[in-house]
Amino acid sequence: MAREYEAALNCLSSLITRRSRAARGNKGDRYDLMFDYLKILELEDAISQLKIIHVAGTKGKGSTCTFTESILRCCGFRTGLFTSPHLIDVRERFRLDGVKVSEEKFLEHFWWCWNRLQEKNGDNLPMPTYFRFLALLAFKIFSAEQQVDVAIVEVGLGGKFDATNVVKEPIVCGISSLGYDHMEILGNTLGEIAGEKAGIFKKGVPAWTVPQPEEAMRMLEEKASQLGVPLQVVSPLDHGLLKNQHLGLDGEHQCLNAGLAIALSSVWLKTTGNLQGMQIDQNNLPEQFVRGLSRASLEGRAQVVSDSSLGQQQNSNLGGLTFYLDGAHSPESLEVCAKWFSRVIREDPSHLEEQIHKKHHPGRGGHPNSLGGKEHLQMLLFNCMSVRNPQLLLPRLVNTCSQHGVKFHKALFVPNQSAYNKVGSHASPPTDPQQVDLSWQLTLQRVWENLIHGEQEFVELC
């Protein structure tokens, strides 16, 4: 099965292409092909029978989907969840009842889709691009699993021309926080970006969103009005409703995503006739909702991973190593990430012990990364794609941390190549690391050095 899985991943990797802006001028980057693919895969009727929750947004849509799935699963429903991106294995994108799809089921549905599309492949009908194939595969998996009661589908990019937007009649739509991201594809203003995201609205289908910047909200309301969509705005979750529990996803910003998830889940339950016996209002949350919110889990989002083995190695002078992981990649999300990191650093018991030690023994230090009131090192491990502007990202991260009393002692800028340089866990690392192009990492380093040294002029990016 390992060889067959590797073959499937190689096929999937072959579909990766450079993204282009989908607009009227290029017919939505040939978005209409999605409906040809649906016919070939006999998915049109199957998708219409799925009771779908569709979520778009710039920040927080993955977290919102995760909260929503967990809530409805705790309400007793069989769930399907499609999110992106994955961290290690592509199967993370497809979850049934909160668990990534098995290799056996993945391969069964993968080859079913792949072989039928290959049979029809030609000049007028090329194979789907990478994400479009994954979206088709998700719909195939969810429709093949007859027990799936609800499918929660996260938009990949934008909305209007996204592969997931073949959903014609979702039960409810959600728009998470909007901001400046993927501007080379979605547009240069918040209004343009919001217009693309609002492309998932369907006539008469209720939609919910979080408080948005004025320009973005104005566009969402305009698009909703055109389609007769009842658009409502949620409030952040009140921690008091959790009954002494904590959100499964850390960070104060998650209260907004949780509030949106509560609204989407409530509408789904009411529309499908499953709300009996549940009282949901601003003063009360059903026990199932509280359990779902507290049990939600999403790797790579405000995640803390401890590695104590480093300090246990023979003759090691180092203490435990802790990784604080987050996939933030926009200025706004970097600021949120920095606030979360600063808070968990301050609340860490060993860090508090260090501060007490320094207060009572000024000028006395200890070995980094060890307990007993000895100094800790904060090291930044950073990577961003070359389409990003580090002059916008790094200052927001560093300055926000500094404002909260947290400083980085060193920074490491790593290349994109890794042991997982394809789309799954069986990929191999580069054969010759010496040949890896580090020019972008050197650019990041120069931006960092200018920032740390307080220079006014940043280097011009390549």
Short mmCIF file of C-alpha atoms in Angstrom, two decimals:
data_model
loop_
_atom_site.label_atom_id
_atom_site.label_comp_id
_atom_site.label_asym_id
_atom_site.label_seq_id
_atom_site.Cartn_x
_atom_site.Cartn_y
_atom_site.Cartn_z
CA MET A 1 0.00 0.00 0.00
CA ALA A 2 2.94 2.34 0.67
CA ARG A 3 4.06 2.08 -2.98
CA GLU A 4 0.51 2.64 -4.22
CA TYR A 5 0.16 5.67 -1.95
CA GLU A 6 3.45 7.08 -3.23
CA ALA A 7 2.21 6.62 -6.80
CA ALA A 8 -0.97 8.53 -5.97
CA LEU A 9 1.04 11.37 -4.43
CA ASN A 10 3.24 11.55 -7.53
CA CYS A 11 0.13 11.86 -9.69
CA LEU A 12 -1.23 14.56 -7.41
CA SER A 13 2.07 16.47 -7.48
CA SER A 14 1.91 16.55 -11.27
CA LEU A 15 -1.22 18.74 -11.04
CA ILE A 16 0.53 21.58 -9.21
CA THR A 17 0.63 24.69 -11.42
CA ARG A 18 1.28 28.37 -10.96
CA ARG A 19 -1.87 30.11 -9.74
CA SER A 20 -3.31 32.88 -11.86
CA ARG A 21 -6.00 35.41 -11.13
CA ALA A 22 -9.43 34.06 -11.95
CA ALA A 23 -11.51 36.82 -13.52
CA ARG A 24 -14.05 37.41 -16.23
CA GLY A 25 -11.27 38.12 -18.70
CA ASN A 26 -9.92 34.57 -18.53
CA LYS A 27 -13.31 32.99 -17.81
CA GLY A 28 -12.49 32.44 -14.18
CA ASP A 29 -9.22 30.73 -15.07
CA ARG A 30 -11.53 28.28 -16.91
CA TYR A 31 -13.59 27.78 -13.77
CA ASP A 32 -16.39 26.37 -15.94
CA LEU A 33 -14.32 23.19 -16.35
CA MET A 34 -15.28 22.25 -12.79
CA PHE A 35 -18.80 21.45 -13.95
CA ASP A 36 -17.44 19.19 -16.71
CA TYR A 37 -15.40 17.36 -14.08
CA LEU A 38 -18.49 16.95 -11.90
CA LYS A 39 -20.38 15.31 -14.77
CA ILE A 40 -17.53 12.92 -15.49
CA LEU A 41 -17.34 11.93 -11.84
CA GLU A 42 -21.15 11.75 -11.51
CA LEU A 43 -21.04 14.10 -8.52
CA GLU A 44 -23.73 16.64 -9.44
CA ASP A 45 -26.61 14.91 -7.66
CA ALA A 46 -24.35 13.69 -4.87
CA ILE A 47 -23.25 17.22 -3.96
CA SER A 48 -26.82 18.49 -4.01
CA GLN A 49 -27.72 15.89 -1.39
CA LEU A 50 -24.93 16.87 1.00
CA LYS A 51 -26.02 19.24 3.77
CA ILE A 52 -23.09 21.63 3.41
CA ILE A 53 -21.74 24.49 5.50
CA HIS A 54 -19.52 26.67 3.27
CA VAL A 55 -16.94 29.03 4.81
CA ALA A 56 -14.69 31.66 3.19
CA GLY A 57 -12.48 34.40 4.64
CA THR A 58 -8.93 35.68 4.93
CA LYS A 59 -8.18 34.71 8.51
CA GLY A 60 -9.87 32.18 10.75
CA LYS A 61 -11.87 30.18 8.22
CA GLY A 62 -10.00 26.96 9.01
CA SER A 63 -10.48 27.48 12.74
CA THR A 64 -14.16 28.31 12.21
CA CYS A 65 -14.65 25.11 10.21
CA THR A 66 -12.83 23.08 12.88
CA PHE A 67 -14.99 24.50 15.68
CA THR A 68 -18.15 23.91 13.63
CA GLU A 69 -17.24 20.31 12.85
CA SER A 70 -16.44 19.58 16.49
CA ILE A 71 -19.72 21.12 17.69
CA LEU A 72 -21.89 19.13 15.28
CA ARG A 73 -19.95 15.92 15.97
CA CYS A 74 -20.57 16.42 19.68
CA CYS A 75 -24.24 16.89 18.83
CA GLY A 76 -24.20 13.32 17.54
CA PHE A 77 -23.88 13.85 13.78
CA ARG A 78 -21.51 12.13 11.36
CA THR A 79 -19.27 14.83 9.92
CA GLY A 80 -17.10 15.41 6.89
CA LEU A 81 -14.53 18.23 6.98
CA PHE A 82 -12.50 19.57 4.06
CA THR A 83 -9.78 22.11 4.94
CA SER A 84 -6.45 23.32 3.62
CA PRO A 85 -3.54 23.32 3.64
CA HIS A 86 -2.17 20.15 5.17
CA LEU A 87 0.98 20.07 7.30
CA ILE A 88 2.49 16.65 6.65
CA ASP A 89 0.05 14.34 4.89
CA VAL A 90 -2.51 15.34 2.28
CA ARG A 91 -5.10 13.12 3.97
CA GLU A 92 -5.30 15.71 6.76
CA ARG A 93 -7.52 17.73 4.41
CA PHE A 94 -10.25 15.08 4.43
CA ARG A 95 -11.67 14.22 7.86
CA LEU A 96 -14.52 11.89 8.70
CA ASP A 97 -15.83 12.28 12.24
CA GLY A 98 -12.75 14.31 13.12
CA VAL A 99 -10.23 11.72 11.87
CA LYS A 100 -8.27 12.02 8.64
CA VAL A 101 -9.41 9.58 5.98
CA SER A 102 -7.59 6.24 5.99
CA GLU A 103 -5.04 5.41 3.31
CA GLU A 104 -7.32 2.64 2.08
CA LYS A 105 -10.31 4.92 1.57
CA PHE A 106 -8.13 7.71 0.19
CA LEU A 107 -6.65 5.41 -2.45
CA GLU A 108 -10.01 3.90 -3.35
CA HIS A 109 -11.59 7.27 -4.08
CA PHE A 110 -8.40 8.84 -5.48
CA TRP A 111 -7.97 6.26 -8.24
CA TRP A 112 -11.69 6.25 -8.98
CA CYS A 113 -11.53 9.99 -9.70
CA TRP A 114 -8.09 9.95 -11.34
CA ASN A 115 -8.84 7.15 -13.82
CA ARG A 116 -12.14 8.62 -14.98
CA LEU A 117 -10.67 12.07 -15.47
CA GLN A 118 -7.67 10.60 -17.30
CA GLU A 119 -10.01 8.81 -19.71
CA LYS A 120 -11.58 12.14 -20.71
CA ASN A 121 -8.33 14.13 -20.61
CA GLY A 122 -7.53 16.03 -23.80
CA ASP A 123 -6.74 19.43 -25.30
CA ASN A 124 -10.21 20.76 -24.57
CA LEU A 125 -10.42 19.17 -21.15
CA PRO A 126 -7.11 19.13 -19.27
CA MET A 127 -6.73 17.40 -15.93
CA PRO A 128 -7.93 19.52 -13.02
CA THR A 129 -5.31 21.62 -11.27
CA TYR A 130 -4.08 20.53 -7.85
CA PHE A 131 -6.66 22.14 -5.57
CA ARG A 132 -9.54 21.53 -7.96
CA PHE A 133 -8.75 17.82 -7.94
CA LEU A 134 -8.59 17.83 -4.13
CA ALA A 135 -11.98 19.54 -3.90
CA LEU A 136 -13.50 17.01 -6.30
CA LEU A 137 -11.96 14.21 -4.26
CA ALA A 138 -13.44 15.66 -1.06
CA PHE A 139 -16.93 15.69 -2.56
CA LYS A 140 -16.42 12.12 -3.76
CA ILE A 141 -15.30 10.94 -0.32
CA PHE A 142 -18.14 12.69 1.50
CA SER A 143 -20.83 11.52 -0.93
CA ALA A 144 -19.52 7.94 -0.92
CA GLU A 145 -19.76 7.82 2.87
CA GLN A 146 -23.51 7.48 3.21
CA GLN A 147 -23.38 8.13 6.94
CA VAL A 148 -22.08 11.72 6.59
CA ASP A 149 -24.82 14.00 7.90
CA VAL A 150 -23.02 17.31 7.37
CA ALA A 151 -20.07 18.42 5.23
CA ILE A 152 -18.12 21.47 6.40
CA VAL A 153 -16.20 22.89 3.44
CA GLU A 154 -13.48 25.52 3.68
CA VAL A 155 -12.84 27.69 0.63
CA GLY A 156 -9.30 27.32 -0.69
CA LEU A 157 -8.74 30.81 -2.14
CA GLY A 158 -11.17 33.66 -2.66
CA GLY A 159 -14.66 32.33 -3.16
CA LYS A 160 -16.33 33.20 -6.45
CA PHE A 161 -14.02 31.09 -8.61
CA ASP A 162 -12.86 28.69 -5.92
CA ALA A 163 -13.17 25.00 -6.70
CA THR A 164 -15.47 24.48 -3.71
CA ASN A 165 -17.99 26.98 -5.09
CA VAL A 166 -19.65 24.31 -7.21
CA VAL A 167 -21.91 23.93 -4.17
CA LYS A 168 -25.21 25.38 -5.39
CA GLU A 169 -27.39 25.12 -2.28
CA PRO A 170 -25.46 25.04 0.99
CA ILE A 171 -27.44 25.12 4.22
CA VAL A 172 -25.57 28.20 5.45
CA CYS A 173 -22.50 30.26 4.47
CA GLY A 174 -19.92 31.95 6.66
CA ILE A 175 -17.34 34.68 6.08
CA SER A 176 -14.53 34.92 8.65
CA SER A 177 -12.30 37.96 9.16
CA LEU A 178 -11.23 39.71 5.96
CA GLY A 179 -7.87 41.35 5.32
CA TYR A 180 -5.14 41.85 2.76
CA ASP A 181 -3.90 38.50 1.48
CA HIS A 182 -3.36 36.88 -1.94
CA MET A 183 -3.72 40.35 -3.41
CA GLU A 184 -1.98 39.25 -6.62
CA ILE A 185 -5.02 37.04 -7.22
CA LEU A 186 -7.95 38.59 -5.35
CA GLY A 187 -7.42 42.33 -5.79
CA ASN A 188 -5.70 45.29 -4.16
CA THR A 189 -8.51 46.69 -2.01
CA LEU A 190 -10.59 45.25 0.81
CA GLY A 191 -13.67 45.86 -1.31
CA GLU A 192 -12.31 43.75 -4.15
CA ILE A 193 -11.23 41.01 -1.78
CA ALA A 194 -14.60 41.01 -0.02
CA GLY A 195 -16.35 40.82 -3.38
CA GLU A 196 -14.44 37.66 -4.24
CA LYS A 197 -15.19 36.10 -0.85
CA ALA A 198 -18.89 36.99 -1.14
CA GLY A 199 -18.94 34.90 -4.31
CA ILE A 200 -19.99 31.92 -2.17
CA PHE A 201 -23.32 33.61 -1.31
CA LYS A 202 -26.30 31.82 -2.84
CA LYS A 203 -29.76 33.25 -3.42
CA GLY A 204 -31.82 33.11 -0.27
CA VAL A 205 -29.25 31.06 1.69
CA PRO A 206 -28.54 32.60 5.12
CA ALA A 207 -25.02 33.89 5.72
CA TRP A 208 -23.12 34.99 8.81
CA THR A 209 -19.97 37.01 9.19
CA VAL A 210 -17.85 38.59 11.91
CA PRO A 211 -17.38 42.37 12.35
CA GLN A 212 -15.42 43.58 9.32
CA PRO A 213 -13.60 46.76 8.24
CA GLU A 214 -16.11 49.25 6.83
CA GLU A 215 -15.07 48.84 3.18
CA ALA A 216 -15.29 45.06 3.38
CA MET A 217 -18.61 45.04 5.22
CA ARG A 218 -20.13 47.44 2.72
CA MET A 219 -19.23 45.07 -0.13
CA LEU A 220 -20.54 42.00 1.71
CA GLU A 221 -23.84 43.75 2.39
CA GLU A 222 -24.11 44.87 -1.24
CA LYS A 223 -23.54 41.34 -2.57
CA ALA A 224 -25.96 39.90 -0.02
CA SER A 225 -28.65 42.41 -0.95
CA GLN A 226 -28.33 41.55 -4.64
CA LEU A 227 -29.02 37.88 -3.91
CA GLY A 228 -31.60 38.31 -1.18
CA VAL A 229 -29.22 36.78 1.33
CA PRO A 230 -30.06 37.40 5.00
CA LEU A 231 -26.60 38.43 6.22
CA GLN A 232 -26.03 38.72 9.97
CA VAL A 233 -23.02 39.64 12.09
CA VAL A 234 -21.93 37.55 15.08
CA SER A 235 -20.38 38.70 18.34
CA PRO A 236 -17.27 37.12 19.84
CA LEU A 237 -17.88 34.21 22.20
CA ASP A 238 -18.36 35.19 25.84
CA HIS A 239 -15.93 33.03 27.84
CA GLY A 240 -18.57 32.76 30.57
CA LEU A 241 -20.67 30.54 28.29
CA LEU A 242 -17.98 27.86 28.34
CA LYS A 243 -18.79 26.93 31.94
CA ASN A 244 -15.17 26.87 33.18
CA GLN A 245 -13.94 25.14 30.01
CA HIS A 246 -11.40 26.57 27.55
CA LEU A 247 -11.50 26.77 23.77
CA GLY A 248 -9.64 23.90 22.15
CA LEU A 249 -7.85 26.39 19.88
CA ASP A 250 -5.75 28.91 21.79
CA GLY A 251 -5.64 32.67 21.29
CA GLU A 252 -8.02 35.49 22.11
CA HIS A 253 -8.85 35.88 18.41
CA GLN A 254 -10.45 32.42 18.47
CA CYS A 255 -13.42 33.86 20.38
CA LEU A 256 -14.52 35.50 17.13
CA ASN A 257 -14.12 32.27 15.15
CA ALA A 258 -15.97 30.36 17.86
CA GLY A 259 -18.82 32.87 17.75
CA LEU A 260 -19.12 32.36 14.00
CA ALA A 261 -19.02 28.57 14.42
CA ILE A 262 -21.83 28.72 16.98
CA ALA A 263 -24.00 30.70 14.56
CA LEU A 264 -23.29 28.37 11.62
CA SER A 265 -23.97 25.27 13.72
CA SER A 266 -27.20 26.74 15.10
CA VAL A 267 -28.53 27.61 11.64
CA TRP A 268 -27.61 24.16 10.33
CA LEU A 269 -29.39 22.46 13.22
CA LYS A 270 -32.49 24.63 12.83
CA THR A 271 -32.68 24.35 9.02
CA THR A 272 -32.27 20.57 9.07
CA GLY A 273 -34.84 20.17 11.87
CA ASN A 274 -32.37 19.02 14.51
CA LEU A 275 -32.55 21.87 17.02
CA GLN A 276 -35.18 20.28 19.27
CA GLY A 277 -34.41 20.52 22.95
CA MET A 278 -31.44 22.85 22.55
CA GLN A 279 -31.52 26.36 23.98
CA ILE A 280 -28.99 28.62 22.25
CA ASP A 281 -28.86 32.31 23.08
CA GLN A 282 -26.48 34.95 24.37
CA ASN A 283 -26.88 33.62 27.91
CA ASN A 284 -26.71 29.89 27.29
CA LEU A 285 -24.91 27.27 25.23
CA PRO A 286 -25.96 23.61 25.15
CA GLU A 287 -23.54 21.17 26.75
CA GLN A 288 -22.81 19.68 23.31
CA PHE A 289 -21.66 23.08 22.04
CA VAL A 290 -19.39 23.63 25.04
CA ARG A 291 -17.89 20.16 24.60
CA GLY A 292 -17.34 20.72 20.88
CA LEU A 293 -15.64 24.07 21.35
CA SER A 294 -13.36 22.75 24.09
CA ARG A 295 -12.37 19.61 22.17
CA ALA A 296 -11.62 21.26 18.82
CA SER A 297 -8.10 20.58 17.59
CA LEU A 298 -6.11 21.94 14.65
CA GLU A 299 -2.39 21.37 14.27
CA GLY A 300 -0.14 24.29 13.38
CA ARG A 301 -2.47 26.95 14.78
CA ALA A 302 -1.18 28.41 18.06
CA GLN A 303 0.22 25.00 18.88
CA VAL A 304 2.76 24.29 21.62
CA VAL A 305 5.01 21.25 21.23
CA SER A 306 7.53 20.38 23.94
CA ASP A 307 10.67 18.34 23.29
CA SER A 308 12.25 17.42 26.62
CA SER A 309 14.53 14.80 25.04
CA LEU A 310 17.14 17.47 24.21
CA GLY A 311 17.83 18.11 27.86
CA GLN A 312 17.94 14.38 28.60
CA GLN A 313 20.78 13.63 26.20
CA GLN A 314 24.01 12.52 27.83
CA ASN A 315 26.38 15.38 28.66
CA SER A 316 23.79 17.92 27.48
CA ASN A 317 23.86 21.34 29.14
CA LEU A 318 20.57 22.34 27.54
CA GLY A 319 17.18 22.27 29.15
CA GLY A 320 13.92 21.37 27.49
CA LEU A 321 13.10 22.74 24.04
CA THR A 322 9.62 24.08 23.32
CA PHE A 323 8.27 24.94 19.88
CA TYR A 324 5.51 27.53 19.48
CA LEU A 325 4.00 26.90 16.06
CA ASP A 326 1.67 29.03 13.97
CA GLY A 327 0.98 29.36 10.26
CA ALA A 328 0.32 33.13 10.26
CA HIS A 329 1.22 34.67 6.90
CA SER A 330 -0.37 38.13 6.76
CA PRO A 331 0.50 41.29 8.74
CA GLU A 332 -2.72 41.07 10.75
CA SER A 333 -2.31 37.39 11.57
CA LEU A 334 1.37 37.90 12.46
CA GLU A 335 0.28 40.47 15.03
CA VAL A 336 -2.27 38.05 16.47
CA CYS A 337 0.38 35.32 16.51
CA ALA A 338 2.82 37.63 18.33
CA LYS A 339 0.22 38.46 20.98
CA TRP A 340 -0.50 34.77 21.54
CA PHE A 341 3.21 33.88 21.73
CA SER A 342 3.92 36.71 24.16
CA ARG A 343 1.04 35.66 26.39
CA VAL A 344 1.96 31.96 26.59
CA ILE A 345 5.61 32.87 27.18
CA ARG A 346 4.63 35.12 30.08
CA GLU A 347 2.28 32.50 31.52
CA ASP A 348 4.81 29.65 31.31
CA PRO A 349 5.73 28.63 34.88
CA SER A 350 9.46 28.36 34.14
CA HIS A 351 9.43 31.81 32.54
CA LEU A 352 7.69 33.28 35.58
CA GLU A 353 10.33 31.65 37.77
CA GLU A 354 13.02 33.28 35.65
CA GLN A 355 11.45 36.74 36.08
CA ILE A 356 11.22 36.29 39.85
CA HIS A 357 14.87 35.21 39.97
CA LYS A 358 15.97 38.27 38.00
CA LYS A 359 13.98 40.55 40.30
CA HIS A 360 15.61 39.21 43.44
CA HIS A 361 19.07 38.60 41.94
CA PRO A 362 19.70 41.38 39.40
CA GLY A 363 22.76 40.85 37.25
CA ARG A 364 22.91 37.12 37.93
CA GLY A 365 22.29 34.84 35.02
CA GLY A 366 22.27 31.19 34.27
CA HIS A 367 22.54 28.80 31.39
CA PRO A 368 19.91 29.44 28.68
CA ASN A 369 16.87 27.23 28.45
CA SER A 370 17.12 25.71 31.89
CA LEU A 371 14.96 25.98 34.97
CA GLY A 372 15.79 27.26 38.42
CA GLY A 373 15.52 30.93 37.54
CA LYS A 374 17.94 30.72 34.65
CA GLU A 375 17.66 32.57 31.38
CA HIS A 376 15.58 31.32 28.46
CA LEU A 377 16.34 31.98 24.81
CA GLN A 378 13.57 32.96 22.40
CA MET A 379 14.59 31.92 18.88
CA LEU A 380 12.59 32.79 15.79
CA LEU A 381 12.33 30.06 13.16
CA PHE A 382 10.82 31.84 10.15
CA ASN A 383 9.86 31.06 6.60
CA CYS A 384 7.63 32.80 4.08
CA MET A 385 7.10 32.43 0.35
CA SER A 386 8.74 34.92 -1.99
CA VAL A 387 5.32 36.31 -2.98
CA ARG A 388 5.07 37.70 0.56
CA ASN A 389 6.58 40.99 1.65
CA PRO A 390 8.79 40.42 4.72
CA GLN A 391 9.02 44.18 5.24
CA LEU A 392 5.34 44.01 6.22
CA LEU A 393 5.49 40.72 8.10
CA LEU A 394 8.63 40.78 10.24
CA PRO A 395 8.16 44.27 11.78
CA ARG A 396 4.59 43.41 12.80
CA LEU A 397 5.80 40.24 14.50
CA VAL A 398 8.89 41.68 16.21
CA ASN A 399 7.36 44.99 17.28
CA THR A 400 4.24 43.36 18.74
CA CYS A 401 6.37 40.93 20.74
CA SER A 402 8.57 43.78 21.93
CA GLN A 403 5.54 45.77 23.07
CA HIS A 404 4.63 42.81 25.27
CA GLY A 405 8.12 42.46 26.72
CA VAL A 406 9.28 39.53 24.59
CA LYS A 407 12.42 39.73 22.46
CA PHE A 408 14.08 37.23 20.14
CA HIS A 409 17.72 36.39 20.78
CA LYS A 410 18.32 34.82 17.37
CA ALA A 411 16.49 34.24 14.11
CA LEU A 412 16.83 31.33 11.68
CA PHE A 413 15.50 31.67 8.13
CA VAL A 414 14.86 28.31 6.55
CA PRO A 415 14.21 27.32 2.91
CA ASN A 416 10.98 25.77 1.66
CA GLN A 417 12.62 22.43 0.86
CA SER A 418 12.09 19.82 3.54
CA ALA A 419 11.52 16.14 4.11
CA TYR A 420 7.95 16.78 2.98
CA ASN A 421 8.63 18.59 -0.26
CA LYS A 422 5.85 16.84 -2.19
CA VAL A 423 2.33 16.36 -0.88
CA GLY A 424 2.62 13.51 1.60
CA SER A 425 4.56 11.88 4.39
CA HIS A 426 6.50 9.56 2.09
CA ALA A 427 8.39 12.33 0.29
CA SER A 428 12.17 12.42 0.38
CA PRO A 429 14.44 15.32 1.40
CA PRO A 430 16.60 17.04 -1.22
CA THR A 431 19.45 14.76 -2.29
CA ASP A 432 22.07 17.50 -1.98
CA PRO A 433 21.27 20.18 0.61
CA GLN A 434 24.32 22.15 -0.58
CA GLN A 435 22.48 22.92 -3.82
CA VAL A 436 19.45 24.50 -2.13
CA ASP A 437 19.00 28.11 -3.25
CA LEU A 438 19.23 30.32 -0.15
CA SER A 439 19.04 33.69 -1.87
CA TRP A 440 15.54 34.37 -0.52
CA GLN A 441 16.61 33.39 2.99
CA LEU A 442 19.52 35.83 2.75
CA THR A 443 17.05 38.54 1.77
CA LEU A 444 14.97 37.73 4.84
CA GLN A 445 18.09 37.88 6.96
CA ARG A 446 18.94 41.37 5.67
CA VAL A 447 15.43 42.60 6.42
CA TRP A 448 15.74 41.17 9.91
CA GLU A 449 19.13 42.76 10.53
CA ASN A 450 17.93 46.16 9.37
CA LEU A 451 14.89 45.83 11.61
CA ILE A 452 16.88 44.77 14.66
CA HIS A 453 19.54 47.44 14.12
CA GLY A 454 16.87 50.12 13.76
CA GLU A 455 17.87 51.26 10.28
CA GLN A 456 15.31 53.41 8.53
CA GLU A 457 15.77 52.12 5.02
CA PHE A 458 15.04 48.47 4.28
CA VAL A 459 16.77 46.59 1.51
CA GLU A 460 14.92 46.44 -1.76
CA LEU A 461 13.46 43.00 -2.33
CA CYS A 462 14.35 40.91 -5.35
#
